[in-house]
Amino acid sequence: MAATVRLGTCSWADEGLLKAWYPRGVSTAAARLRYYAERFDVVEVDSPYYALPDPDVTRRWAERTPDEFTFHVKASAAMTFHEGEPTDAAFAAFRGALEPLELSGKLKGVLLQYHPRFVKSSEAKGELARARGRLDPLVPLVEFRHRSWMEPDERSDTLGFLEEHGLSYVSVDAPLTRATNVAPRVAAATHAVSVIRFHGRNAQTWNIRGGSAADRFDWMYSAEELDEWVAPIQLLAEQADEVYALFNNNRDDFAPRSAVIFRGLLDGAGITTTGGIDLPPTEMTLF
């Protein structure tokens, strides 16, 4: 039986969402997470990349979400060559900060979005192999930011290596440019847990200097663009046990709006899907 495709966004507290998505009256951390969880049953938390949260914060994430809710969390910069070479201590600090969420059973995967300098090599493969042990039993979700890993003549070897070492390849939707830090659009399952991340297709802002994440991922998907992923995600659902499609186009409310469009396309194709529900606001006040 094909897996259910679960839709979500990469954060529930981005500035754009606070300004454009949450209705007036949904203004506390607890209320926002509750509002989000009524519409999606998975979220990716990107904030630990910048600073590790206090364990009390991650405990509240678990307490404020339904039993079936799932979290994926982006690894800290110290774990993915953004702040030097990763160490056991960096992974241990991350696991400590997320321990209450992990113990709740709601933490599924850790996004390892490697620095563009992480070029394919035997040494880089060794680092990937170590990541599995450092994160077990959590699922290492590997997103490459250097195309050397997924060039046509390297693709089979890369995917085979990830599968052999229990690492999940993260498929990406990003601009089609010649920049080395953009991976091609390849849908592949190397683990029972499969993830697609939608970054938008704004080639003009992808490598903009001094721009914010909202500038870089400033893209509202059209139905025609998302329709390109219906057949690939159906194949992933046949190959993996769990499939997640996470929207990172975080300008304004573009991510949840794109998810709603994608939900309609997947429903139309007969693909079992959760999330992306376009519910009316449930908490509206004058203040």
PDB file of N, CA, C and O in Angstrom, residues 33 86 88 99 114 167 189 263:
ATOM      1  N   LEU A  33       0.946  27.576  17.511  1.00  0.00           N
ATOM      2  CA  LEU A  33       1.231  26.171  17.249  1.00  0.00           C
ATOM      3  C   LEU A  33      -0.067  25.359  17.176  1.00  0.00           C
ATOM      4  O   LEU A  33      -0.199  24.455  16.345  1.00  0.00           O
ATOM      5  N   PRO A  86      32.252  19.213  11.911  1.00  0.00           N
ATOM      6  CA  PRO A  86      31.333  18.690  12.935  1.00  0.00           C
ATOM      7  C   PRO A  86      32.055  17.791  13.938  1.00  0.00           C
ATOM      8  O   PRO A  86      33.001  17.078  13.591  1.00  0.00           O
ATOM      9  N   ASP A  88      31.515  15.228  17.693  1.00  0.00           N
ATOM     10  CA  ASP A  88      30.559  14.488  18.516  1.00  0.00           C
ATOM     11  C   ASP A  88      29.882  15.422  19.512  1.00  0.00           C
ATOM     12  O   ASP A  88      28.686  15.281  19.801  1.00  0.00           O
ATOM     13  N   GLU A  99      16.049  16.794  23.505  1.00  0.00           N
ATOM     14  CA  GLU A  99      15.737  15.551  24.207  1.00  0.00           C
ATOM     15  C   GLU A  99      14.263  15.424  24.596  1.00  0.00           C
ATOM     16  O   GLU A  99      13.662  14.363  24.385  1.00  0.00           O
ATOM     17  N   TYR A 114      23.899  20.447   4.254  1.00  0.00           N
ATOM     18  CA  TYR A 114      25.336  20.685   4.289  1.00  0.00           C
ATOM     19  C   TYR A 114      25.744  21.955   3.548  1.00  0.00           C
ATOM     20  O   TYR A 114      25.102  22.374   2.581  1.00  0.00           O
ATOM     21  N   LEU A 167      20.721   6.561   5.387  1.00  0.00           N
ATOM     22  CA  LEU A 167      20.561   8.012   5.284  1.00  0.00           C
ATOM     23  C   LEU A 167      19.477   8.332   4.258  1.00  0.00           C
ATOM     24  O   LEU A 167      19.429   7.726   3.189  1.00  0.00           O
ATOM     25  N   ALA A 189      14.114   7.905  -3.189  1.00  0.00           N
ATOM     26  CA  ALA A 189      13.928   7.380  -1.839  1.00  0.00           C
ATOM     27  C   ALA A 189      15.087   6.454  -1.507  1.00  0.00           C
ATOM     28  O   ALA A 189      15.280   5.435  -2.166  1.00  0.00           O
ATOM     29  N   ARG A 263      -2.124  20.164  -2.107  1.00  0.00           N
ATOM     30  CA  ARG A 263      -3.096  19.215  -1.553  1.00  0.00           C
ATOM     31  C   ARG A 263      -4.213  18.970  -2.560  1.00  0.00           C
ATOM     32  O   ARG A 263      -4.644  17.824  -2.777  1.00  0.00           O
TER      33      ARG A 263
END
